[in-house]
mmCIF file of C-alpha atoms in Angstrom:
data_model
loop_
_atom_site.group_PDB
_atom_site.id
_atom_site.type_symbol
_atom_site.label_atom_id
_atom_site.label_comp_id
_atom_site.label_asym_id
_atom_site.label_seq_id
_atom_site.Cartn_x
_atom_site.Cartn_y
_atom_site.Cartn_z
ATOM 1 C CA UNK A 17 -15.345 9.245 -3.217
ATOM 2 C CA UNK A 18 -15.089 8.703 0.512
ATOM 3 C CA UNK A 19 -13.158 11.346 2.451
ATOM 4 C CA UNK A 20 -9.748 9.959 3.347
ATOM 5 C CA UNK A 21 -7.948 10.862 6.558
ATOM 6 C CA UNK A 22 -5.396 13.640 6.207
ATOM 7 C CA UNK A 23 -3.113 11.805 8.658
ATOM 8 C CA UNK A 24 -0.937 9.629 6.422
ATOM 9 C CA UNK A 25 -0.122 7.198 9.241
ATOM 10 C CA UNK A 26 -3.845 6.557 9.698
ATOM 11 C CA UNK A 27 -4.457 6.363 5.968
ATOM 12 C CA UNK A 28 -1.727 3.768 5.461
ATOM 13 C CA UNK A 29 -3.082 1.816 8.444
ATOM 14 C CA UNK A 30 -6.575 1.785 6.915
ATOM 15 C CA UNK A 31 -5.135 0.649 3.579
ATOM 16 C CA UNK A 32 -3.364 -2.301 5.245
ATOM 17 C CA UNK A 33 -6.553 -3.181 7.138
ATOM 18 C CA UNK A 34 -8.665 -2.984 3.965
ATOM 19 C CA UNK A 35 -6.195 -5.250 2.152
ATOM 20 C CA UNK A 36 -6.592 -7.843 4.893
ATOM 21 C CA UNK A 37 -10.377 -7.615 4.678
ATOM 22 C CA UNK A 38 -10.122 -8.052 0.900
ATOM 23 C CA UNK A 39 -7.880 -11.105 1.296
ATOM 24 C CA UNK A 40 -10.480 -12.680 3.607
ATOM 25 C CA UNK A 41 -13.084 -12.484 0.803
ATOM 26 C CA UNK A 42 -10.990 -14.446 -1.696
ATOM 27 C CA UNK A 43 -11.608 -18.096 -2.427
ATOM 28 C CA UNK A 44 -9.118 -20.466 -0.835
ATOM 29 C CA UNK A 45 -6.724 -21.457 -3.594
ATOM 30 C CA UNK A 46 -2.969 -21.955 -3.411
ATOM 31 C CA UNK A 47 -2.307 -18.833 -5.493
ATOM 32 C CA UNK A 48 -4.753 -16.660 -3.506
ATOM 33 C CA UNK A 49 -3.166 -17.794 -0.241
ATOM 34 C CA UNK A 50 0.396 -17.134 -1.409
ATOM 35 C CA UNK A 51 -0.382 -13.873 -3.217
ATOM 36 C CA UNK A 52 -2.549 -12.770 -0.297
ATOM 37 C CA UNK A 53 0.368 -13.314 2.099
ATOM 38 C CA UNK A 54 2.562 -11.136 -0.111
ATOM 39 C CA UNK A 55 -0.111 -8.426 -0.230
ATOM 40 C CA UNK A 56 -0.560 -8.561 3.550
ATOM 41 C CA UNK A 57 3.190 -8.082 4.038
ATOM 42 C CA UNK A 58 3.713 -5.286 1.521
ATOM 43 C CA UNK A 59 0.542 -3.363 2.427
ATOM 44 C CA UNK A 60 1.548 -3.335 6.093
ATOM 45 C CA UNK A 61 5.078 -2.282 5.210
ATOM 46 C CA UNK A 62 3.842 0.875 3.478
ATOM 47 C CA UNK A 63 2.631 2.294 6.782
ATOM 48 C CA UNK A 64 5.304 0.743 8.968
ATOM 49 C CA UNK A 65 8.072 2.335 6.904
ATOM 50 C CA UNK A 66 6.227 5.654 6.798
ATOM 51 C CA UNK A 67 6.078 5.611 10.609
ATOM 52 C CA UNK A 68 9.806 4.873 10.716
ATOM 53 C CA UNK A 69 10.389 7.780 8.341
ATOM 54 C CA UNK A 70 8.638 10.072 10.826
ATOM 55 C CA UNK A 71 11.147 8.977 13.472
ATOM 56 C CA UNK A 72 14.006 9.962 11.190
ATOM 57 C CA UNK A 73 17.580 10.318 12.260
ATOM 58 C CA UNK A 74 18.224 12.929 9.581
ATOM 59 C CA UNK A 75 17.107 13.939 6.103
ATOM 60 C CA UNK A 76 18.959 11.056 4.430
ATOM 61 C CA UNK A 77 17.225 8.559 6.733
ATOM 62 C CA UNK A 78 13.846 10.220 6.087
ATOM 63 C CA UNK A 79 14.234 9.976 2.321
ATOM 64 C CA UNK A 80 15.520 6.393 2.557
ATOM 65 C CA UNK A 81 12.500 5.286 4.645
ATOM 66 C CA UNK A 82 10.063 7.134 2.402
ATOM 67 C CA UNK A 83 11.556 5.414 -0.643
ATOM 68 C CA UNK A 84 11.127 2.023 1.038
ATOM 69 C CA UNK A 85 7.515 2.913 1.805
ATOM 70 C CA UNK A 86 6.963 3.889 -1.835
ATOM 71 C CA UNK A 87 8.636 0.666 -2.989
ATOM 72 C CA UNK A 88 6.252 -1.335 -0.786
ATOM 73 C CA UNK A 89 3.337 0.607 -2.276
ATOM 74 C CA UNK A 90 4.458 -0.410 -5.758
ATOM 75 C CA UNK A 91 4.760 -4.015 -4.614
ATOM 76 C CA UNK A 92 1.286 -3.893 -3.071
ATOM 77 C CA UNK A 93 -0.065 -2.648 -6.383
ATOM 78 C CA UNK A 94 1.563 -5.599 -8.156
ATOM 79 C CA UNK A 95 -0.037 -8.176 -5.834
ATOM 80 C CA UNK A 96 -3.409 -6.421 -6.014
ATOM 81 C CA UNK A 97 -3.313 -6.456 -9.806
ATOM 82 C CA UNK A 98 -2.454 -10.144 -9.847
ATOM 83 C CA UNK A 99 -5.207 -11.002 -7.365
ATOM 84 C CA UNK A 100 -7.666 -8.869 -9.318
ATOM 85 C CA UNK A 101 -6.933 -10.718 -12.551
ATOM 86 C CA UNK A 102 -7.466 -14.084 -10.861
ATOM 87 C CA UNK A 103 -10.538 -13.012 -8.859
ATOM 88 C CA UNK A 104 -12.700 -10.929 -11.209
ATOM 89 C CA UNK A 105 -15.748 -11.441 -8.960
ATOM 90 C CA UNK A 106 -14.053 -9.153 -6.392
ATOM 91 C CA UNK A 107 -13.232 -6.421 -8.918
ATOM 92 C CA UNK A 108 -15.106 -3.606 -7.112
ATOM 93 C CA UNK A 109 -13.142 -4.228 -3.915
ATOM 94 C CA UNK A 110 -9.780 -4.564 -5.656
ATOM 95 C CA UNK A 111 -10.407 -1.467 -7.813
ATOM 96 C CA UNK A 112 -10.858 0.732 -4.753
ATOM 97 C CA UNK A 113 -7.664 -0.695 -3.218
ATOM 98 C CA UNK A 114 -5.731 -0.120 -6.441
ATOM 99 C CA UNK A 115 -6.968 3.470 -6.542
ATOM 100 C CA UNK A 116 -5.930 4.060 -2.936
ATOM 101 C CA UNK A 117 -2.449 2.557 -3.291
ATOM 102 C CA UNK A 118 -1.803 4.695 -6.365
ATOM 103 C CA UNK A 119 -2.866 7.782 -4.389
ATOM 104 C CA UNK A 120 -0.556 6.797 -1.526
ATOM 105 C CA UNK A 121 2.315 6.226 -3.963
ATOM 106 C CA UNK A 122 1.801 9.701 -5.453
ATOM 107 C CA UNK A 123 1.718 11.293 -1.994
ATOM 108 C CA UNK A 124 4.924 9.514 -0.989
ATOM 109 C CA UNK A 125 6.605 10.567 -4.245
ATOM 110 C CA UNK A 126 5.602 14.175 -3.648
ATOM 111 C CA UNK A 127 7.023 14.089 -0.103
ATOM 112 C CA UNK A 128 10.270 12.555 -1.394
ATOM 113 C CA UNK A 129 10.563 15.225 -4.097
ATOM 114 C CA UNK A 130 9.928 18.111 -1.669
ATOM 115 C CA UNK A 131 12.266 16.695 0.976
ATOM 116 C CA UNK A 132 15.057 16.063 -1.534
ATOM 117 C CA UNK A 133 15.184 19.731 -2.551
#
């Protein structure tokens, strides 16, 4: 496994970038275009909302932003799974993205749990 950056802002940025690179490899079909747009949006929102969480206005705002980030991670996983099913020739690439988004979701959940206490 490749060493991942400890900085979560950087890690979420790299995930969004890798999703865009993955989308570029897909064949041009209506479903790949539409699902790819959804993945591009949600994957970018994971990091964007995490950055907003770091600029919190209070603990409630922090938790709210982190939950949005986690929600976007779950959505990204959905679109990745759908694209993977329809593009089995890209399975190696999508598998690594699915692994990473699940790791990010777990990290976000852990932060939410610790912050909520």
